[in-house]
Coordinates of C-alpha atoms and ligand atoms in Angstrom, one line a residue:
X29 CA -21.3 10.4 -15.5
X30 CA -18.1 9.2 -16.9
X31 CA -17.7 5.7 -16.1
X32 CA -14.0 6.1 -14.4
X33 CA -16.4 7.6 -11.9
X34 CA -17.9 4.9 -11.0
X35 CA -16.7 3.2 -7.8
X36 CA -15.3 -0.6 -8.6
X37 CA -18.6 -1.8 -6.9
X38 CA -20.8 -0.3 -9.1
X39 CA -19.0 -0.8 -12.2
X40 CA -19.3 -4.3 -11.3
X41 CA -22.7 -4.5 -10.9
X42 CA -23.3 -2.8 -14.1
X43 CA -21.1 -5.2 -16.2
X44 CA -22.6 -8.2 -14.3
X45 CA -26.4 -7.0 -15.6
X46 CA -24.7 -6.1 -19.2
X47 CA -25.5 -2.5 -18.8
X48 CA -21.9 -1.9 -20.1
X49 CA -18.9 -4.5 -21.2
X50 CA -16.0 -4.8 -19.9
X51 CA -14.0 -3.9 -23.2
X52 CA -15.9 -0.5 -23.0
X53 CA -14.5 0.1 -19.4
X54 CA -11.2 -0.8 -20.2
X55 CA -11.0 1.3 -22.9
X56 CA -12.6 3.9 -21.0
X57 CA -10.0 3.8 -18.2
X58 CA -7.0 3.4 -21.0
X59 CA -8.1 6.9 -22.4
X60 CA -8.1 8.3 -19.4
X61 CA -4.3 7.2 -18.9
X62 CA -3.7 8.2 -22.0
X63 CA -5.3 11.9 -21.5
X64 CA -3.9 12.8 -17.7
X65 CA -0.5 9.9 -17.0
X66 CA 1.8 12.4 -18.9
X67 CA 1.5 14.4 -16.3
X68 CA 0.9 12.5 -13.6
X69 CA 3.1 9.7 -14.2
X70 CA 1.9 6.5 -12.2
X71 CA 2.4 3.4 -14.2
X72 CA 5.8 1.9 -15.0
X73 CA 4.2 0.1 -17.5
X74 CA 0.8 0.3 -18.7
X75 CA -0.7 -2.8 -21.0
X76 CA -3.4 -1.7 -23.0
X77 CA -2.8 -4.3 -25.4
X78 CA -3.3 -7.1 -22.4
X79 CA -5.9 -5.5 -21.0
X80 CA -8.5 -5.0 -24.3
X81 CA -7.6 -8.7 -24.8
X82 CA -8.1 -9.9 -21.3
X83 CA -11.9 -7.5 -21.6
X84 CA -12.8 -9.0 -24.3
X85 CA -12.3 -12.5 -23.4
X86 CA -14.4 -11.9 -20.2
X87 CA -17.7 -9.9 -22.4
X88 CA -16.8 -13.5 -24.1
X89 CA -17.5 -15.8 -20.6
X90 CA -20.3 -13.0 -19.7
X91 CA -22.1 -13.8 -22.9
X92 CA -22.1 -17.4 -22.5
X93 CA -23.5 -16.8 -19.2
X94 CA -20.8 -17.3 -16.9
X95 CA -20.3 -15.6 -13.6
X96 CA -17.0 -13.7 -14.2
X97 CA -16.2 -13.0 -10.8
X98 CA -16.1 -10.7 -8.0
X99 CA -14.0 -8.1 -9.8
X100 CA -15.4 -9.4 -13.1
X101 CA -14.3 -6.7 -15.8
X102 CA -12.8 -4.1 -13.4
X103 CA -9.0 -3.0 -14.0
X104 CA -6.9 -2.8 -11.4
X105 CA -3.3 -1.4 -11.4
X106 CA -0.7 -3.4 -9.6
X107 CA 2.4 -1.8 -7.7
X108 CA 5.4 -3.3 -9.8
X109 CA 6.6 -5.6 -6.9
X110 CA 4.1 -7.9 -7.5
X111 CA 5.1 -11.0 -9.8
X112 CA 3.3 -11.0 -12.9
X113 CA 3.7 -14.1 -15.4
X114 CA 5.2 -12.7 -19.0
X115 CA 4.5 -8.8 -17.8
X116 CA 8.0 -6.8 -17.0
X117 CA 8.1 -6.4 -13.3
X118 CA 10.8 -4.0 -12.6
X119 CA 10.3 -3.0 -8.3
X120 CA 11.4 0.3 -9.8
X121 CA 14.9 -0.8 -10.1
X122 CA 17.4 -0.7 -12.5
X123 CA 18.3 -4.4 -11.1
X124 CA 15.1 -5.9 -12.4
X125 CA 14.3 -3.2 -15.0
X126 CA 13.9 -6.0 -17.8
X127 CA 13.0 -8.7 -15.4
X128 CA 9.9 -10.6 -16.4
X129 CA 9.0 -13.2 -14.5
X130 CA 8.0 -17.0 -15.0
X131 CA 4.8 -16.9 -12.7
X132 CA 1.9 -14.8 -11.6
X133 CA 2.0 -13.9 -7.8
X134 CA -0.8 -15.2 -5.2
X135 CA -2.7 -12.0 -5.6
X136 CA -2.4 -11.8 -9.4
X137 CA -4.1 -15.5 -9.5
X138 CA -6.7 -14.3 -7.7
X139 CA -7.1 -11.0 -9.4
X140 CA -7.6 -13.6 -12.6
X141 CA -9.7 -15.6 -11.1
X142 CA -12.0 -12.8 -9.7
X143 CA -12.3 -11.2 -13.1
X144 CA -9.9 -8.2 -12.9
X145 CA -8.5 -6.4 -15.9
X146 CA -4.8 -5.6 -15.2
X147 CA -3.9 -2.4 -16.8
X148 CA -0.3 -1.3 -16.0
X149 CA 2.1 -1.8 -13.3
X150 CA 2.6 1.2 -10.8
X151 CA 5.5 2.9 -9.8
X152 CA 6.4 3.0 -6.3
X153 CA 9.9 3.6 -4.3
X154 CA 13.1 1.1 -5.4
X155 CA 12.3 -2.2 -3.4
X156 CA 9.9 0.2 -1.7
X157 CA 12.0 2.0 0.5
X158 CA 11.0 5.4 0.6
X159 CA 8.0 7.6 1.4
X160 CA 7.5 9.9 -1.9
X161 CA 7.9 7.8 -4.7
X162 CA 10.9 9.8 -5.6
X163 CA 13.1 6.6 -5.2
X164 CA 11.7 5.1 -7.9
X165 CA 14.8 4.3 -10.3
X166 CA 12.3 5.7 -13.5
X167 CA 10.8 8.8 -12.7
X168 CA 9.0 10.1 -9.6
X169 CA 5.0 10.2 -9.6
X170 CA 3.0 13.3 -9.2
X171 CA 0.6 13.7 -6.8
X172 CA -2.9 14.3 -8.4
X173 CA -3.8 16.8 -6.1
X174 CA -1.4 19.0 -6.5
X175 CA 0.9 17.9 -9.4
X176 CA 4.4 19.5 -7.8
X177 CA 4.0 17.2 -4.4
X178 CA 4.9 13.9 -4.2
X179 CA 2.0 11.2 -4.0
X180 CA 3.7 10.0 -1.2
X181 CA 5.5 6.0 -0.8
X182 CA 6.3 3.6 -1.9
X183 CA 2.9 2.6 -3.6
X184 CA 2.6 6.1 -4.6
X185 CA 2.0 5.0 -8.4
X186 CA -0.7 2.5 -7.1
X187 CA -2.6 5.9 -4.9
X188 CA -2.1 8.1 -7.7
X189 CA -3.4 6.0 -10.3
X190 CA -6.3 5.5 -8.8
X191 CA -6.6 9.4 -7.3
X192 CA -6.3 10.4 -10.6
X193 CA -9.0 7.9 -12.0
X194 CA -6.7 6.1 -14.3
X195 CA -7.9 2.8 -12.4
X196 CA -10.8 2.4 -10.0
X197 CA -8.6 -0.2 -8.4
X198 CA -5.2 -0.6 -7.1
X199 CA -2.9 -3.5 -5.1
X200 CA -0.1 -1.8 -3.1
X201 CA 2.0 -3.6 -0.3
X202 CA 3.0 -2.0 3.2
X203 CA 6.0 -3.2 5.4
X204 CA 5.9 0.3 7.4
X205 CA 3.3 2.5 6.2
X206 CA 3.5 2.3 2.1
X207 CA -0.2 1.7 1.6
X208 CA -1.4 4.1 4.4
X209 CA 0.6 6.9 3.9
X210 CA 0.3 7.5 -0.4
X211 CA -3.9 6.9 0.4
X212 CA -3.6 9.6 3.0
X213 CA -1.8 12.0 0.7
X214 CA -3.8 10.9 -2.6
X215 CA -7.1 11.0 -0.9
X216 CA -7.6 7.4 -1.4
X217 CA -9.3 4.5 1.1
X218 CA -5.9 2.1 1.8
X219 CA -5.8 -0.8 3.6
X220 CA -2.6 -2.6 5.5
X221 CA -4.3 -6.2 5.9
X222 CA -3.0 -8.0 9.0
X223 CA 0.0 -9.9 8.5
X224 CA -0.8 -13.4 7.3
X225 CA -4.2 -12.8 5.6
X226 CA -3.1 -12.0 2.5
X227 CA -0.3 -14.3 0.6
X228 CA 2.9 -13.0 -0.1
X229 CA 3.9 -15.5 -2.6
X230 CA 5.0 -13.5 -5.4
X231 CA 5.5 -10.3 -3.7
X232 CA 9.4 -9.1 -4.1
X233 CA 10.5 -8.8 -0.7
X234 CA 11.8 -6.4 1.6
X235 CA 11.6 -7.0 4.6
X236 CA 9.3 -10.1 4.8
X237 CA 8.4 -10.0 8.5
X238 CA 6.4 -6.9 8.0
X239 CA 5.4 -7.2 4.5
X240 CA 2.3 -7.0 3.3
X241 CA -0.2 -6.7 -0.1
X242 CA -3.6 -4.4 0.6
X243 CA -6.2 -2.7 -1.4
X244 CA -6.4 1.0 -2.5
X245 CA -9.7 2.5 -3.5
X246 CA -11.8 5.6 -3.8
X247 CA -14.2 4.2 -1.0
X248 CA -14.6 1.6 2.1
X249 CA -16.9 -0.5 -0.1
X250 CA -14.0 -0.9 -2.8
X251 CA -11.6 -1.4 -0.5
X252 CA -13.9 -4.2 1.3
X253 CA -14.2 -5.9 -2.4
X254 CA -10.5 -5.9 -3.2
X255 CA -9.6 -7.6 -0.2
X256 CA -12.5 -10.1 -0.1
X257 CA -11.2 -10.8 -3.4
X258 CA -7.1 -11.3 -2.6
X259 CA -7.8 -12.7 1.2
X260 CA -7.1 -16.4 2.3
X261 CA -5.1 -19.0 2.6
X262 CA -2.1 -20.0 0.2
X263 CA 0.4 -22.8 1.0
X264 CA 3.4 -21.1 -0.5
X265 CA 3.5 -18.6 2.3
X266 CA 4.3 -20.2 5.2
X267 CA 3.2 -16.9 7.0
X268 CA 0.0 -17.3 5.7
X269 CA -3.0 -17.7 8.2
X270 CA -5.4 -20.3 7.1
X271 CA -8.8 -19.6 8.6
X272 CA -12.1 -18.8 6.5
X273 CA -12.6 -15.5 5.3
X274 CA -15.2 -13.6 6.7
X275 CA -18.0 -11.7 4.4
X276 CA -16.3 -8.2 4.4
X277 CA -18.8 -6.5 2.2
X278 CA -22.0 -8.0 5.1
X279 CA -19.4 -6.0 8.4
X280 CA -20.7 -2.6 6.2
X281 CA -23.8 -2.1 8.6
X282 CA -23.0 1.7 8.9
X283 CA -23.8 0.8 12.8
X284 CA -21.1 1.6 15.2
X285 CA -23.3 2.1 18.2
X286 CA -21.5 1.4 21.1
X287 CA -18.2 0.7 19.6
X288 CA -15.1 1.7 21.4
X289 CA -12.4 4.1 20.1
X290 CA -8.9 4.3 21.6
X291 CA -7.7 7.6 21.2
X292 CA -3.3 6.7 21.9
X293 CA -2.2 9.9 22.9
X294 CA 1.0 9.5 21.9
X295 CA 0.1 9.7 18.3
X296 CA -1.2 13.0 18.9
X297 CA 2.3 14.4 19.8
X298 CA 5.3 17.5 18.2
X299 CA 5.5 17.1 14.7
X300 CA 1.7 16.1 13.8
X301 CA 0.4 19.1 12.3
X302 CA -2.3 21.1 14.0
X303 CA -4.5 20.9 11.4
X304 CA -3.9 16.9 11.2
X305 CA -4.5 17.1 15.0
X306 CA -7.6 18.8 14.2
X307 CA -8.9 16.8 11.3
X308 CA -8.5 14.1 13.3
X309 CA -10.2 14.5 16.2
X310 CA -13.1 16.0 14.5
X311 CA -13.3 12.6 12.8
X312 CA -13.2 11.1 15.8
X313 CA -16.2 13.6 17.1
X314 CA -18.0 12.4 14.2
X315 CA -17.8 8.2 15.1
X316 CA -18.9 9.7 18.7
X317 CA -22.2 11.5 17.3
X318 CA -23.0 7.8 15.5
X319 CA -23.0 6.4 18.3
X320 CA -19.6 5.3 19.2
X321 CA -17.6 5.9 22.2
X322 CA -14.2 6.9 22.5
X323 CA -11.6 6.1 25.5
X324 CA -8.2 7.7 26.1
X325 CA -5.5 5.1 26.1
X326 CA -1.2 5.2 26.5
X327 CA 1.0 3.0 24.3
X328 CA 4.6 4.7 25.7
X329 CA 6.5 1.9 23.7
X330 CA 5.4 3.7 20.3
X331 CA 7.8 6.2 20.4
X332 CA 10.8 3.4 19.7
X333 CA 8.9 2.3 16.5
X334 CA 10.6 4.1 14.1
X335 CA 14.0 3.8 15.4
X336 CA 13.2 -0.3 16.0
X337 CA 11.9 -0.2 12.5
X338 CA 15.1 0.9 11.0
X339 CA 17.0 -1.7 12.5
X340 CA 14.7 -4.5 11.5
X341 CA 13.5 -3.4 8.1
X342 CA 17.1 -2.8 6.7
X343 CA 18.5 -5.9 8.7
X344 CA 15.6 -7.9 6.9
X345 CA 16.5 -5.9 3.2
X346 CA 20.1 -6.6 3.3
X347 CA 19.3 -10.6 3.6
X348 CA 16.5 -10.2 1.0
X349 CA 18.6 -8.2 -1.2
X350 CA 21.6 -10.9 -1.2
X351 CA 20.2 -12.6 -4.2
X352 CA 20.7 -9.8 -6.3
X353 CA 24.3 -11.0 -7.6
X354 CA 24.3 -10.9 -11.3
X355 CA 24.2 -14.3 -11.4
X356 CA 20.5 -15.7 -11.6
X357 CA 18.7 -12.7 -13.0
X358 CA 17.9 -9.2 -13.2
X359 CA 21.2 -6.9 -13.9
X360 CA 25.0 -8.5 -14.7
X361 CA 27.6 -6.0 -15.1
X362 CA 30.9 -7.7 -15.9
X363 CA 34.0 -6.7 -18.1
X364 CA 35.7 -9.7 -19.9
X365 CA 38.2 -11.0 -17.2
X366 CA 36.5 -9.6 -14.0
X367 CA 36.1 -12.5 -11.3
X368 CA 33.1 -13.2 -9.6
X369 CA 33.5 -10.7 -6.5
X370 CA 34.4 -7.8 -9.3
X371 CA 30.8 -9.3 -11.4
X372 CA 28.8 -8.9 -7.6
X373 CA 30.2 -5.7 -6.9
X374 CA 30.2 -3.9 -10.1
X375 CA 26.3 -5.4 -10.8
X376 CA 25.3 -4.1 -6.9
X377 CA 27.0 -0.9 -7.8
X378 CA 24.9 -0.1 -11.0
X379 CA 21.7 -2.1 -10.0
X380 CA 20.8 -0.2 -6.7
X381 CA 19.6 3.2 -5.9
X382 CA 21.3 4.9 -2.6
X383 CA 18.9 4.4 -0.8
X384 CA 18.6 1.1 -1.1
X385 CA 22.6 0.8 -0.6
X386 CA 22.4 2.8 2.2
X387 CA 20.1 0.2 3.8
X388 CA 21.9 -2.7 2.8
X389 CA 24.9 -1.1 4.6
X390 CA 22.8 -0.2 7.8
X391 CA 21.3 -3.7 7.7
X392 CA 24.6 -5.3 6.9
X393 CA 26.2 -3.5 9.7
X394 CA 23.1 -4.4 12.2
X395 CA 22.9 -8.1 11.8
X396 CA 27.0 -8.7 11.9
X397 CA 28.6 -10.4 14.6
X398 CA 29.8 -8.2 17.7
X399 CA 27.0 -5.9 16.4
X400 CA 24.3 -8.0 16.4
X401 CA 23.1 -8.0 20.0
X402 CA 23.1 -4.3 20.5
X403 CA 21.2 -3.5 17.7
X404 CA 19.2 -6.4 16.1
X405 CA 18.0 -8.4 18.7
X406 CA 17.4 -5.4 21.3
X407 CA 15.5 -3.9 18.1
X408 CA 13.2 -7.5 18.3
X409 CA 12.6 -6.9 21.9
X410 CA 11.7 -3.5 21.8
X411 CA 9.2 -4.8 18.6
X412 CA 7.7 -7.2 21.9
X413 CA 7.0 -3.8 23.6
X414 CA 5.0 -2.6 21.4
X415 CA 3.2 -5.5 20.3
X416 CA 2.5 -5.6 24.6
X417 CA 0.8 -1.5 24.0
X418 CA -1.4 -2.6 21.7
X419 CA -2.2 -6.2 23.2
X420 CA -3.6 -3.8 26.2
X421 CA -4.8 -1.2 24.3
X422 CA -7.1 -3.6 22.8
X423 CA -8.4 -5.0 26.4
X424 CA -10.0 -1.5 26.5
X425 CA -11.0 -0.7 23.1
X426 CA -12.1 -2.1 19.6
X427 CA -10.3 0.0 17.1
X428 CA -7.6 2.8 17.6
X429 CA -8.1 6.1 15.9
X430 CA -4.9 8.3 15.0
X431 CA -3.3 10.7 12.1
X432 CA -2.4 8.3 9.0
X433 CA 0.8 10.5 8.8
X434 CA 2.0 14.0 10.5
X435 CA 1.4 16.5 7.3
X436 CA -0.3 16.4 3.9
X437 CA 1.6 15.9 0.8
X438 CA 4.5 17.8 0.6
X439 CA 6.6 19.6 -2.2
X440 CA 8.5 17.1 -4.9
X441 CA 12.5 17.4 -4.2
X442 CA 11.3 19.4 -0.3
X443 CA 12.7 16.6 2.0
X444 CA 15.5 14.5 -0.9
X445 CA 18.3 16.2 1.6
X446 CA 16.5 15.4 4.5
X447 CA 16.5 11.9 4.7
X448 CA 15.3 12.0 8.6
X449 CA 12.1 14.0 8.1
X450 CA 10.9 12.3 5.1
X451 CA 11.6 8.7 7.5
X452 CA 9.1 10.8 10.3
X453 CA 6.4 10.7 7.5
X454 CA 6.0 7.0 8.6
X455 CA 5.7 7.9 12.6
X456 CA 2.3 6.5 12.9
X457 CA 2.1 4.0 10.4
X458 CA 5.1 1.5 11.6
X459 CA 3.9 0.9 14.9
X460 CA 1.1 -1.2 13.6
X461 CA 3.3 -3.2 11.2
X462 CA 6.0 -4.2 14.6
X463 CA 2.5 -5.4 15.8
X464 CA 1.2 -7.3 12.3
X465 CA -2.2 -5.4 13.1
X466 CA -4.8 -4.6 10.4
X467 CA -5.0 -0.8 9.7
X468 CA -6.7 1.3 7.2
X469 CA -6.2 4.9 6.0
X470 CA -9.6 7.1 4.4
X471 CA -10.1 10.8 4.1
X472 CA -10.8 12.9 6.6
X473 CA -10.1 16.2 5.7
X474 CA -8.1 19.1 3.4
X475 CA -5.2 21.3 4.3
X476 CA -4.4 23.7 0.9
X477 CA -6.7 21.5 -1.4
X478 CA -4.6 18.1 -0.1
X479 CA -5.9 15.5 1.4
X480 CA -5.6 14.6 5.3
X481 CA -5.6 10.9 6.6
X482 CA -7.2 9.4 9.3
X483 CA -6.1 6.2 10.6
X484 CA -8.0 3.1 12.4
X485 CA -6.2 0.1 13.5
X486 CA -8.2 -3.0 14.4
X487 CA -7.2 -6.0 16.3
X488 CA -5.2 -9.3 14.7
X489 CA -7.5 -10.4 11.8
X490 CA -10.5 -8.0 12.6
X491 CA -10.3 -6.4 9.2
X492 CA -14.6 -6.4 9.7
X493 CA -14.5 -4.2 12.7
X494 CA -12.3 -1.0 10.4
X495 CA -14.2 -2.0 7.9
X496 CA -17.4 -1.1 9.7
X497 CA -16.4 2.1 11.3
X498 CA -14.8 3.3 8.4
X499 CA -17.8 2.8 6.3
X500 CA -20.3 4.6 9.4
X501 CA -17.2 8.0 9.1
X502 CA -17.3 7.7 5.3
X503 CA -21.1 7.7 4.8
X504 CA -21.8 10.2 7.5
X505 CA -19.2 12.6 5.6
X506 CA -18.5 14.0 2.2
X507 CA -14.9 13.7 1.8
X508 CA -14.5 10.9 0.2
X509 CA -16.9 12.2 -2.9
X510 CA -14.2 15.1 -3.7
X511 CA -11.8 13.8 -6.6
X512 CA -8.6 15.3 -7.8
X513 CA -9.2 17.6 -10.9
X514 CA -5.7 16.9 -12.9
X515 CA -4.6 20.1 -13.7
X516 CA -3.4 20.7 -17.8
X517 CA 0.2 21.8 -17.1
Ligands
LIG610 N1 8.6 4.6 4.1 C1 9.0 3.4 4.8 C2 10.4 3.0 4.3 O1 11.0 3.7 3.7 C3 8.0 2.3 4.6 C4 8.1 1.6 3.3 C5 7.1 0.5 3.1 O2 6.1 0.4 3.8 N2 7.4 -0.3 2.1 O3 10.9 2.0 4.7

């Protein structure tokens, strides 16, 4: 078997008992890139020069008998809105297209210190606002499935890269659905951690109440690993939650007996596909034959997400974005003579993508006086709300199953015009970021040879509970073995 088909797991085992090295895994996965990213187009920037080096120097520690880490020789490809010291780190933006920054994000240290290979950073949306990756300033990715749909967004570099084996590995951030939905549609295991286990120091932010770094993997075990290896406290983040990490990889028991599942019927509504519906539930049939239970429960305030969600996010985005002035770094367009208002507006002109200066304005518009009542503050209440649904929801249950998102993948350029449906693509991923839950995405079906998603959302900082029943769905099923053959174009 070709070792990109290994899982992260195993390929760590093996390099740990020096069955292989980490320079030949490397190299392994750079050919790979090399053979299929022409067409499928993940990475903003891949570094194979970085990555041999950094391989070598870990066979180097392995040799002399060190423990390398949890991660030890295993690349990982990092969405490019995660700060990485001397390595270009663009947020798919023309504003930061030559930015490189002066220090390594929290989860890049850690990567380092757990013995991960970086090996290019991933495309995603610009500032990771979209759901398609076709925002990306660059080039849009291609979904490996199906090379003319969209991998879905923002991390949809992060999803395809590792859909389409280029890396066993992948970091992606979610602030309303960006990890979740691109798994769903790449057929990939992804992860929204809760809010405050995993640092955001480093992360370039849009819209830092709902931010949030995860892993994306091939399977439950990976994505166990990559977050046991990124978890944990950091002092930077004043967000972040400092309590011991539990043992993630020890919650895989493959026992769910007697576990509850809330099924929130208002996930299950007009505009979920049949076959989602379907997929779904047969999942949730599945967890029932194991052993688990399931319960029927109402959340009525998760119908306002989406529209609370664009209120907040943008509202959040337009203060984030306010650095972005031509003055400190990233983009300056100026003619000789221009003042200092003509600099900001000629650099936020040229630096940003329309969507992203649509949600500046809508955000802008939200948060200024007269306005800011009606929209932001009502929007912070309704979050409340929601928060409430799931606060009861979890009195009755221990994990909620729903649809990841309403379709599969859909046709590059299908839904550019229609700015409203591609936003619906996100319908049953954003509740769980107004709430700061944990939620994971993993395959649970096909519709047309594309992946469907199915959903679990644990309680505040029970990452081991998803973790669990994932694992128990994934090993009683066979989706998660299928992997996207690349078609030669
Ligand atoms: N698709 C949503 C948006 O466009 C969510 C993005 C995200 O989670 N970063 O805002």
């Amino acid at each position: 078997m070709p070792l990109t088909e290994l899982t992260a797991y195993q390929l760590a085992q093996q390099i740990k008992t020096r069955k292989i090295s980490c320079r030949e895994v490397t190299n392994e996965f750079l050919s790979r890139i090399e053979e299929v990213e022409p067409r499928v187009k993940a990475f903003v920037t891949v570094l194979p020069d970085e990555a041999r080096r950094r391989a070598d120097l870990l066979d180097k520690r392995l040799a002399g008998g060190e423990d390398i880490g949890l991660l030890g020789g295993v690349p990982v490809a990092v969405k490019d809105l995660i700060c990485t010291r001397g390595i270009r780190t663009t947020c798919s933006s023309k504003m930061l297209e030559n930015f490189v920054p002066p220090y390594d994000a929290h989860v890049a240290e850690r990567l380092a210190v757990e013995g991960a290979v970086n090996i290019g950073k991933a495309n995603m949306d610009e500032f990771a606002m979209g759901s398609s990756t076709e925002n990306s300033a660059f080039f849009p990715t291609r979904n490996p499935w199906n090379l003319n749909c969209v991998p879905g967004g923002s991390s949809g570099g992060s999803t395809a890269a590792v859909a389409a084996q280029e890396a066993p590995l992948a970091l992606g951030s979610d602030t309303g659905g960006s990890i979740r939905q691109p798994a769903a549609y790449c057929g990939c295991v992804g992860l929204k951690p809760t809010y405050g286990l995993v640092s955001r120091y480093g992360l370039i932010a849009f819209a830092s109440s709902l931010d949030q770094i995860g892993p994306i993997a091939n399977d439950v075990r990976d994505s166990a690993l990559l977050l046991q290896a990124i978890a944990g406290y950091d002092r930077r983040d004043s967000t972040s939650i400092n309590r011991a990490v539990p043992d993630y990889l020890a919650s895989l028991t493959g026992d769910v007996k007697g576990l509850r599942i809330g099924v929130p019927k208002e996930f299950f509504v007009q505009g979920v596909e049949s076959y989602v519906v379907d997929a779904v539930r047969a999942a949730i049939d599945k967890l029932c034959e194991l052993g688990a239970e399931a319960v029927e429960v109402s959340m009525p305030s998760a119908e306002y997400a989406l529209a609370t969600y664009y209120i907040i996010a943008p509202s959040e985005a337009s203060s984030n974005l306010a650095r972005y002035d031509g003055v400190q770094y990233g983009l300056r367009v100026a003619e000789p003579g221009d003042d200092i208002i003509a600099m900001y507006s000629k650099t936020r002109a040229a630096g940003f993508g329309h969507e992203v200066q649509h949600r500046i304005m809508i955000g802008t518009h939200a948060l200024s006086s007269g306005f800011y009542d009606a929209y932001y503050l009502k929007a912070q209440k309704v979050r409340t709300l929601i928060r409430r649904d799931f606060e009861k929801a979890f009195s009755q249950c221990d994990v909620l199953a729903t649809p990841t998102a309403p379709t599969v993948a859909f046709e590059i350029g299908s839904k550019t015009n229609d700015p409203f449906s591609m936003k619906l693509a996100d319908v049953c991923t954003i509740p769980v970021n107004m709430a700061g839950l944990p939620a994971i995405s993993l395959p649970c079906g096909f519709q047309n040879n594309l992946p469907i998603g199915l959903q679990l959302i644990g309680n505040l900082l029970d990452e081991s509970t998803l973790f669990r029943a994932a694992h128990a769905y994934e090993q009683a099923t066979e989706w998660h073995k299928q992997r996207a053959v690349v078609e030669k174009s």
